[in-house]
Amino acid sequence: MMLHFRDPAKLKTKKIVFEEAYAARDSTTLEQLKELSSKRKMIEESINESSSITTAIAREMSGGLTSRSEQVLHNLEMYLPLLENLIFHVGMISNFGQIVRWNSELKMQWTSALSSSSFFNFKGPKYFQINSLQFEIGMTLFLYGAILRERALEVLPADLVQSATLFREAAGVFHHLAHKVLPILQNSLTEERPPEVVSSVSTVMSLICLAEAQAVTIKRAEEKGTTVGLLAKLHHGVAELLDDAAGVLNTAIRECNDISSRIVEFISCCKALHELKSQKYFAESLKIANQFGAAIGVLRVALVEVKKKKMPGQESWKCVLKEEIDKFAELLRKHEHENEFVWHEKVPSEDELPKPEGNKIASIIPYQPKRWERQLAFKI
């Protein structure tokens, strides 16, 4: 069973009207700015849950899509190419002061889904305002990656291949954010910033999505009867990806100390779960190789290690982990009982035990930004 961490998709934003901030030189530009505002309004209403349209109309407007996550993805995919075009044309304007004034008038404001201050703000969600179109596209792409991840979880019970693909696409979006979009924004950032605009946070999200993609691939491999030795390596690979994410997250926390502990807890719980699964399959492979004593040693050490860890986090995560620990303890008991009465093998010390190897096979699907190439003209 996979652990679910849905916080990244819980972003909210305030209304933006592009045609009121940017001075269009002609009617064509004005109409395109209005279209941009209209597309963004659909995103605003869907994530703020403020839409007055019925479910049937929402389905019709999105081309028959019934899932809320699919509808949000559709709206984002309609908005992003228009936004890319605006950024392209604004970037060609040499009057930097004018751009600053226009962006200030837009009042681009987003909440954070990963900020600790957002969880303890009794006055309602805290909004961050950064007067840069890079902030707008950065937050929109973060939302896009998060909703792709939500959709991957949604289709998981029915289609493992599609779920893994969606996780890999989400990893690609976050990788693009970390390397192509957010570095440009850094000079515009103030001390008060949401974690979503910190490049290393997007790298963490990319690694989490890759770990989840590999976890889904493992489910498929288990169904196909893949050898226990390979399953051990794949689960250990997931744990290694999450260990990489934890390391990058430590860097992110130094850059932005307002990051919620929930993402730290999720990574820790997830890593512990896959380490247990890896050791279980590894012990089984040792048993098949007639190393029964070593198999018991591996199970003992793994159980001691996981029980040492303090596992904070939401109750559903702890329940899944506890269930896995209980199954693991029962497996160890059975192995010890069998060894006592049948095999009589010596259990090696911890230093003498073989170590599992990790195999990381999940890779990102690169995000390719699209731009609707329409001419825009502004009064400077």
CSV table of C-alpha atoms in Angstrom, one decimal:
chain,number,residue,atom,x,y,z
A,1,MET,CA,0.0,0.0,0.0
A,2,MET,CA,1.3,3.5,-0.9
A,3,LEU,CA,1.2,6.4,1.5
A,4,HIS,CA,-0.7,9.5,0.3
A,5,PHE,CA,0.5,13.1,0.8
A,6,ARG,CA,-2.0,15.4,-0.8
A,7,ASP,CA,-0.8,18.7,0.7
A,8,PRO,CA,1.1,20.0,-2.4
A,9,ALA,CA,-2.1,20.3,-4.5
A,10,LYS,CA,-3.9,22.5,-1.8
A,11,LEU,CA,-2.9,25.8,-3.3
A,12,LYS,CA,-5.2,28.8,-3.5
A,13,THR,CA,-4.9,32.1,-5.4
A,14,LYS,CA,-6.6,35.5,-5.8
A,15,LYS,CA,-8.2,36.9,-8.9
A,16,ILE,CA,-6.0,38.4,-11.6
A,17,VAL,CA,-7.3,40.6,-14.4
A,18,PHE,CA,-4.6,41.0,-17.0
A,19,GLU,CA,-6.4,43.5,-19.2
A,20,GLU,CA,-6.7,46.0,-16.3
A,21,ALA,CA,-3.0,45.9,-15.6
A,22,TYR,CA,-1.4,45.7,-19.0
A,23,ALA,CA,-2.1,48.5,-21.5
A,24,ALA,CA,-3.0,46.9,-24.8
A,25,ARG,CA,-2.1,48.9,-27.9
A,26,ASP,CA,-4.8,47.2,-30.1
A,27,SER,CA,-8.1,45.3,-29.9
A,28,THR,CA,-6.4,42.0,-30.7
A,29,THR,CA,-4.0,42.2,-27.8
A,30,LEU,CA,-6.9,43.3,-25.5
A,31,GLU,CA,-9.0,40.2,-26.5
A,32,GLN,CA,-6.0,38.0,-25.9
A,33,LEU,CA,-5.5,39.5,-22.4
A,34,LYS,CA,-9.2,39.0,-21.7
A,35,GLU,CA,-8.9,35.3,-22.8
A,36,LEU,CA,-5.9,34.9,-20.5
A,37,SER,CA,-7.9,36.3,-17.6
A,38,SER,CA,-10.8,34.0,-18.5
A,39,LYS,CA,-8.6,30.9,-18.5
A,40,ARG,CA,-7.1,31.8,-15.2
A,41,LYS,CA,-10.5,32.5,-13.7
A,42,MET,CA,-11.4,28.8,-14.4
A,43,ILE,CA,-8.3,27.7,-12.4
A,44,GLU,CA,-9.1,30.2,-9.6
A,45,GLU,CA,-12.6,28.9,-9.2
A,46,SER,CA,-11.6,25.2,-9.4
A,47,ILE,CA,-8.8,25.4,-6.8
A,48,ASN,CA,-10.6,28.0,-4.6
A,49,GLU,CA,-13.8,25.9,-4.8
A,50,SER,CA,-15.7,29.1,-5.6
A,51,SER,CA,-17.3,28.1,-8.9
A,52,SER,CA,-21.1,28.5,-9.2
A,53,ILE,CA,-21.3,26.2,-12.3
A,54,THR,CA,-22.9,22.8,-12.0
A,55,THR,CA,-21.0,19.5,-12.2
A,56,ALA,CA,-22.7,18.8,-15.6
A,57,ILE,CA,-21.6,22.2,-17.0
A,58,ALA,CA,-18.0,21.8,-15.7
A,59,ARG,CA,-17.9,18.4,-17.4
A,60,GLU,CA,-19.1,19.9,-20.7
A,61,MET,CA,-16.7,22.8,-20.5
A,62,SER,CA,-13.8,20.4,-20.1
A,63,GLY,CA,-14.7,18.2,-23.1
A,64,GLY,CA,-16.6,15.5,-21.1
A,65,LEU,CA,-14.0,15.0,-18.3
A,66,THR,CA,-15.6,13.7,-15.1
A,67,SER,CA,-12.7,13.7,-12.7
A,68,ARG,CA,-12.0,17.0,-10.9
A,69,SER,CA,-8.3,16.5,-11.2
A,70,GLU,CA,-8.7,16.0,-15.0
A,71,GLN,CA,-10.7,19.1,-15.2
A,72,VAL,CA,-8.1,21.2,-13.4
A,73,LEU,CA,-5.4,19.7,-15.6
A,74,HIS,CA,-7.4,20.7,-18.6
A,75,ASN,CA,-7.8,24.2,-17.4
A,76,LEU,CA,-4.1,24.5,-16.6
A,77,GLU,CA,-3.1,23.2,-20.1
A,78,MET,CA,-5.3,25.9,-21.6
A,79,TYR,CA,-3.8,28.6,-19.5
A,80,LEU,CA,-0.1,27.8,-19.5
A,81,PRO,CA,0.6,28.3,-23.3
A,82,LEU,CA,-1.2,31.7,-23.1
A,83,LEU,CA,0.9,32.7,-20.1
A,84,GLU,CA,4.1,31.5,-21.8
A,85,ASN,CA,3.2,33.8,-24.7
A,86,LEU,CA,2.6,36.8,-22.4
A,87,ILE,CA,6.0,36.2,-20.6
A,88,PHE,CA,7.7,36.0,-24.0
A,89,HIS,CA,6.3,39.4,-25.2
A,90,VAL,CA,6.7,41.2,-21.9
A,91,GLY,CA,10.3,40.0,-21.9
A,92,MET,CA,10.9,41.9,-25.1
A,93,ILE,CA,9.9,45.2,-23.6
A,94,SER,CA,13.0,47.3,-22.7
A,95,ASN,CA,11.1,49.7,-20.3
A,96,PHE,CA,11.8,47.7,-17.1
A,97,GLY,CA,10.1,50.3,-14.9
A,98,GLN,CA,6.8,49.9,-16.9
A,99,ILE,CA,6.9,46.1,-16.4
A,100,VAL,CA,7.4,46.5,-12.7
A,101,ARG,CA,4.4,48.9,-12.5
A,102,TRP,CA,2.2,46.5,-14.5
A,103,ASN,CA,3.2,43.5,-12.5
A,104,SER,CA,2.5,45.4,-9.2
A,105,GLU,CA,-1.0,46.3,-10.4
A,106,LEU,CA,-1.7,42.6,-11.2
A,107,LYS,CA,-1.2,41.7,-7.5
A,108,MET,CA,-0.2,38.0,-8.1
A,109,GLN,CA,-1.0,36.3,-4.9
A,110,TRP,CA,-0.9,32.6,-4.0
A,111,THR,CA,-1.1,30.6,-0.8
A,112,SER,CA,1.5,28.0,0.1
A,113,ALA,CA,0.6,24.3,0.6
A,114,LEU,CA,4.0,23.5,2.1
A,115,SER,CA,4.5,26.5,4.5
A,116,SER,CA,4.3,25.8,8.2
A,117,SER,CA,2.8,29.3,8.8
A,118,SER,CA,-0.1,28.4,6.5
A,119,PHE,CA,-1.2,25.6,8.8
A,120,PHE,CA,-1.2,27.7,11.9
A,121,ASN,CA,-2.8,30.9,10.6
A,122,PHE,CA,-6.2,31.3,12.3
A,123,LYS,CA,-7.1,34.4,10.2
A,124,GLY,CA,-7.4,32.2,7.1
A,125,PRO,CA,-4.9,31.2,4.4
A,126,LYS,CA,-1.8,33.4,4.2
A,127,TYR,CA,-1.2,34.8,0.7
A,128,PHE,CA,2.3,35.6,-0.7
A,129,GLN,CA,2.6,38.3,-3.3
A,130,ILE,CA,5.7,38.6,-5.6
A,131,ASN,CA,5.4,41.1,-8.5
A,132,SER,CA,6.9,38.9,-11.2
A,133,LEU,CA,5.3,36.8,-14.0
A,134,GLN,CA,7.9,34.2,-13.2
A,135,PHE,CA,6.2,33.8,-9.8
A,136,GLU,CA,2.9,33.3,-11.6
A,137,ILE,CA,4.2,30.7,-13.9
A,138,GLY,CA,6.2,29.1,-11.1
A,139,MET,CA,3.2,28.6,-8.9
A,140,THR,CA,1.0,27.5,-11.8
A,141,LEU,CA,3.5,24.9,-12.8
A,142,PHE,CA,3.9,23.7,-9.2
A,143,LEU,CA,0.1,23.3,-9.1
A,144,TYR,CA,0.2,21.5,-12.5
A,145,GLY,CA,2.8,19.0,-11.1
A,146,ALA,CA,0.9,18.5,-7.9
A,147,ILE,CA,-2.4,17.8,-9.8
A,148,LEU,CA,-0.7,15.4,-12.1
A,149,ARG,CA,0.5,13.6,-9.0
A,150,GLU,CA,-3.1,13.6,-7.6
A,151,ARG,CA,-4.4,12.2,-10.9
A,152,ALA,CA,-1.7,9.4,-10.7
A,153,LEU,CA,-3.0,8.5,-7.3
A,154,GLU,CA,-6.6,8.6,-8.6
A,155,VAL,CA,-6.0,6.1,-11.4
A,156,LEU,CA,-3.7,3.9,-9.4
A,157,PRO,CA,-6.3,1.2,-8.5
A,158,ALA,CA,-7.4,0.8,-12.1
A,159,ASP,CA,-4.3,1.4,-14.3
A,160,LEU,CA,-0.8,0.9,-12.9
A,161,VAL,CA,0.9,1.8,-16.2
A,162,GLN,CA,-0.9,5.2,-16.5
A,163,SER,CA,-0.4,5.9,-12.8
A,164,ALA,CA,3.4,5.4,-13.2
A,165,THR,CA,3.5,7.6,-16.3
A,166,LEU,CA,1.6,10.4,-14.6
A,167,PHE,CA,4.0,10.3,-11.6
A,168,ARG,CA,6.9,10.5,-14.1
A,169,GLU,CA,5.3,13.4,-15.9
A,170,ALA,CA,4.8,15.2,-12.6
A,171,ALA,CA,8.5,14.6,-11.8
A,172,GLY,CA,9.4,16.2,-15.1
A,173,VAL,CA,7.3,19.3,-14.4
A,174,PHE,CA,9.0,19.7,-11.0
A,175,HIS,CA,12.5,19.1,-12.5
A,176,HIS,CA,11.7,21.8,-15.2
A,177,LEU,CA,10.6,24.2,-12.4
A,178,ALA,CA,13.8,23.6,-10.4
A,179,HIS,CA,16.2,24.0,-13.3
A,180,LYS,CA,14.5,26.4,-15.8
A,181,VAL,CA,11.9,28.5,-14.1
A,182,LEU,CA,12.7,29.2,-10.5
A,183,PRO,CA,16.4,30.2,-10.9
A,184,ILE,CA,15.2,33.2,-13.0
A,185,LEU,CA,12.9,34.3,-10.1
A,186,GLN,CA,15.5,34.3,-7.4
A,187,ASN,CA,16.4,38.0,-7.8
A,188,SER,CA,12.8,39.0,-7.3
A,189,LEU,CA,12.3,37.1,-4.1
A,190,THR,CA,11.8,38.8,-0.7
A,191,GLU,CA,12.6,37.3,2.7
A,192,GLU,CA,8.9,36.3,3.0
A,193,ARG,CA,8.5,33.6,0.3
A,194,PRO,CA,6.5,30.4,-0.1
A,195,PRO,CA,8.5,27.2,-0.2
A,196,GLU,CA,7.1,26.5,-3.6
A,197,VAL,CA,9.4,29.1,-5.2
A,198,VAL,CA,12.6,27.5,-3.7
A,199,SER,CA,14.3,25.4,-6.4
A,200,SER,CA,15.4,22.7,-4.0
A,201,VAL,CA,11.8,22.2,-2.9
A,202,SER,CA,10.8,21.4,-6.5
A,203,THR,CA,13.8,19.0,-6.7
A,204,VAL,CA,12.4,17.3,-3.5
A,205,MET,CA,9.0,17.0,-5.2
A,206,SER,CA,10.6,15.6,-8.4
A,207,LEU,CA,12.4,12.9,-6.3
A,208,ILE,CA,9.2,12.0,-4.4
A,209,CYS,CA,7.3,11.6,-7.7
A,210,LEU,CA,10.1,9.4,-9.1
A,211,ALA,CA,9.9,7.3,-5.9
A,212,GLU,CA,6.2,7.0,-6.3
A,213,ALA,CA,6.5,6.0,-9.9
A,214,GLN,CA,8.9,3.3,-9.0
A,215,ALA,CA,6.6,2.1,-6.2
A,216,VAL,CA,3.8,1.7,-8.7
A,217,THR,CA,6.2,-0.2,-11.1
A,218,ILE,CA,6.9,-2.5,-8.2
A,219,LYS,CA,3.2,-3.2,-7.7
A,220,ARG,CA,3.1,-4.3,-11.3
A,221,ALA,CA,6.2,-6.4,-10.9
A,222,GLU,CA,4.7,-8.1,-7.9
A,223,GLU,CA,1.6,-9.0,-9.8
A,224,LYS,CA,3.7,-10.5,-12.6
A,225,GLY,CA,5.7,-12.7,-10.2
A,226,THR,CA,9.0,-10.9,-10.5
A,227,THR,CA,11.9,-12.6,-8.5
A,228,VAL,CA,12.2,-11.6,-4.9
A,229,GLY,CA,15.8,-10.6,-5.4
A,230,LEU,CA,14.8,-8.0,-8.0
A,231,LEU,CA,11.9,-6.8,-5.8
A,232,ALA,CA,14.3,-6.3,-2.9
A,233,LYS,CA,16.5,-4.1,-5.2
A,234,LEU,CA,13.6,-2.1,-6.5
A,235,HIS,CA,12.1,-1.3,-3.0
A,236,HIS,CA,15.6,-0.4,-1.8
A,237,GLY,CA,15.8,1.9,-4.9
A,238,VAL,CA,12.6,3.7,-3.7
A,239,ALA,CA,14.2,4.1,-0.3
A,240,GLU,CA,17.3,5.6,-1.9
A,241,LEU,CA,15.3,8.1,-3.9
A,242,LEU,CA,13.5,9.2,-0.7
A,243,ASP,CA,16.9,9.4,1.1
A,244,ASP,CA,18.0,11.7,-1.8
A,245,ALA,CA,14.9,13.8,-1.3
A,246,ALA,CA,15.5,14.0,2.5
A,247,GLY,CA,19.0,15.3,1.8
A,248,VAL,CA,17.9,18.0,-0.6
A,249,LEU,CA,15.1,18.9,1.8
A,250,ASN,CA,17.7,19.7,4.4
A,251,THR,CA,19.2,22.2,2.0
A,252,ALA,CA,15.7,23.6,1.2
A,253,ILE,CA,15.0,24.1,5.0
A,254,ARG,CA,18.3,26.2,5.2
A,255,GLU,CA,17.1,28.3,2.3
A,256,CYS,CA,13.5,28.7,3.6
A,257,ASN,CA,12.8,27.9,7.3
A,258,ASP,CA,9.0,28.1,6.8
A,259,ILE,CA,8.7,24.5,5.4
A,260,SER,CA,6.0,22.4,7.0
A,261,SER,CA,7.2,19.3,9.0
A,262,ARG,CA,4.6,17.2,7.2
A,263,ILE,CA,6.7,16.8,4.1
A,264,VAL,CA,9.6,15.7,6.3
A,265,GLU,CA,7.3,13.2,8.1
A,266,PHE,CA,6.0,11.8,4.8
A,267,ILE,CA,9.4,11.2,3.4
A,268,SER,CA,10.5,9.5,6.7
A,269,CYS,CA,7.4,7.2,6.9
A,270,CYS,CA,7.6,6.3,3.2
A,271,LYS,CA,11.3,5.5,3.3
A,272,ALA,CA,10.8,3.3,6.4
A,273,LEU,CA,8.0,1.4,4.7
A,274,HIS,CA,10.1,0.6,1.6
A,275,GLU,CA,13.1,-0.3,3.6
A,276,LEU,CA,11.0,-2.9,5.4
A,277,LYS,CA,9.7,-4.2,2.2
A,278,SER,CA,13.2,-4.4,0.7
A,279,GLN,CA,14.5,-6.3,3.7
A,280,LYS,CA,11.6,-8.7,3.6
A,281,TYR,CA,12.3,-9.6,0.0
A,282,PHE,CA,16.0,-9.6,0.6
A,283,ALA,CA,15.6,-12.1,3.4
A,284,GLU,CA,13.4,-14.3,1.2
A,285,SER,CA,16.1,-14.3,-1.5
A,286,LEU,CA,18.7,-15.4,1.1
A,287,LYS,CA,16.4,-18.2,2.2
A,288,ILE,CA,16.1,-19.4,-1.4
A,289,ALA,CA,19.9,-19.3,-1.6
A,290,ASN,CA,20.1,-21.6,1.5
A,291,GLN,CA,21.3,-18.8,3.8
A,292,PHE,CA,18.6,-19.2,6.4
A,293,GLY,CA,20.6,-17.8,9.3
A,294,ALA,CA,21.5,-14.7,7.3
A,295,ALA,CA,17.8,-14.3,6.4
A,296,ILE,CA,16.9,-14.3,10.1
A,297,GLY,CA,19.7,-11.8,10.8
A,298,VAL,CA,18.5,-9.4,8.1
A,299,LEU,CA,14.9,-9.6,9.5
A,300,ARG,CA,16.1,-9.0,13.1
A,301,VAL,CA,18.2,-6.0,12.3
A,302,ALA,CA,15.6,-4.4,10.1
A,303,LEU,CA,12.9,-4.8,12.8
A,304,VAL,CA,15.2,-3.3,15.5
A,305,GLU,CA,16.1,-0.4,13.3
A,306,VAL,CA,12.5,0.5,12.3
A,307,LYS,CA,11.3,0.3,16.0
A,308,LYS,CA,14.1,2.7,17.0
A,309,LYS,CA,12.7,5.4,14.7
A,310,LYS,CA,10.1,8.0,16.0
A,311,MET,CA,7.5,8.2,13.3
A,312,PRO,CA,5.4,11.3,13.6
A,313,GLY,CA,2.9,12.1,10.8
A,314,GLN,CA,-0.8,11.6,10.1
A,315,GLU,CA,-2.6,8.6,11.6
A,316,SER,CA,-3.2,6.8,8.3
A,317,TRP,CA,0.6,6.7,7.5
A,318,LYS,CA,1.4,5.4,11.0
A,319,CYS,CA,-1.4,2.7,10.6
A,320,VAL,CA,0.1,1.5,7.3
A,321,LEU,CA,3.6,1.4,8.8
A,322,LYS,CA,2.4,-0.4,12.0
A,323,GLU,CA,0.6,-3.0,9.9
A,324,GLU,CA,3.8,-3.6,7.9
A,325,ILE,CA,5.9,-3.9,11.1
A,326,ASP,CA,3.4,-6.4,12.6
A,327,LYS,CA,3.6,-8.5,9.5
A,328,PHE,CA,7.4,-8.3,9.6
A,329,ALA,CA,7.5,-9.3,13.2
A,330,GLU,CA,5.3,-12.3,12.5
A,331,LEU,CA,7.5,-13.3,9.6
A,332,LEU,CA,10.6,-13.2,11.8
A,333,ARG,CA,8.9,-15.3,14.5
A,334,LYS,CA,8.0,-18.0,11.9
A,335,HIS,CA,11.6,-18.0,10.5
A,336,GLU,CA,13.1,-18.2,14.0
A,337,HIS,CA,10.7,-21.1,14.9
A,338,GLU,CA,11.6,-23.0,11.7
A,339,ASN,CA,15.3,-22.5,12.2
A,340,GLU,CA,15.1,-23.8,15.8
A,341,PHE,CA,13.3,-27.0,14.8
A,342,VAL,CA,14.5,-27.7,11.2
A,343,TRP,CA,17.7,-25.8,10.0
A,344,HIS,CA,19.7,-25.1,13.2
A,345,GLU,CA,21.7,-22.4,11.4
A,346,LYS,CA,23.8,-19.9,13.2
A,347,VAL,CA,22.6,-16.3,12.8
A,348,PRO,CA,25.5,-14.1,11.7
A,349,SER,CA,26.3,-10.9,13.6
A,350,GLU,CA,25.1,-7.6,12.1
A,351,ASP,CA,28.6,-6.8,10.7
A,352,GLU,CA,28.7,-10.1,8.9
A,353,LEU,CA,25.3,-9.8,7.3
A,354,PRO,CA,25.0,-9.1,3.5
A,355,LYS,CA,23.6,-5.7,2.5
A,356,PRO,CA,20.8,-5.2,-0.1
A,357,GLU,CA,21.6,-3.3,-3.3
A,358,GLY,CA,19.3,-0.6,-4.7
A,359,ASN,CA,18.1,-0.3,-8.2
A,360,LYS,CA,16.6,3.0,-9.3
A,361,ILE,CA,14.8,2.5,-12.6
A,362,ALA,CA,12.2,5.4,-12.6
A,363,SER,CA,13.1,8.3,-14.8
A,364,ILE,CA,11.4,11.7,-15.5
A,365,ILE,CA,9.3,12.4,-18.5
A,366,PRO,CA,10.7,15.8,-19.5
A,367,TYR,CA,8.2,18.7,-19.4
A,368,GLN,CA,8.1,20.5,-22.7
A,369,PRO,CA,6.5,24.0,-22.3
A,370,LYS,CA,4.1,25.1,-25.0
A,371,ARG,CA,3.6,28.6,-26.2
A,372,TRP,CA,0.6,29.8,-28.3
A,373,GLU,CA,2.5,32.2,-30.7
A,374,ARG,CA,0.2,35.2,-30.9
A,375,GLN,CA,1.4,38.7,-31.4
A,376,LEU,CA,0.9,41.1,-28.5
A,377,ALA,CA,1.4,44.8,-28.6
A,378,PHE,CA,1.5,47.2,-25.6
A,379,LYS,CA,1.4,50.9,-25.0
A,380,ILE,CA,4.8,51.8,-23.5
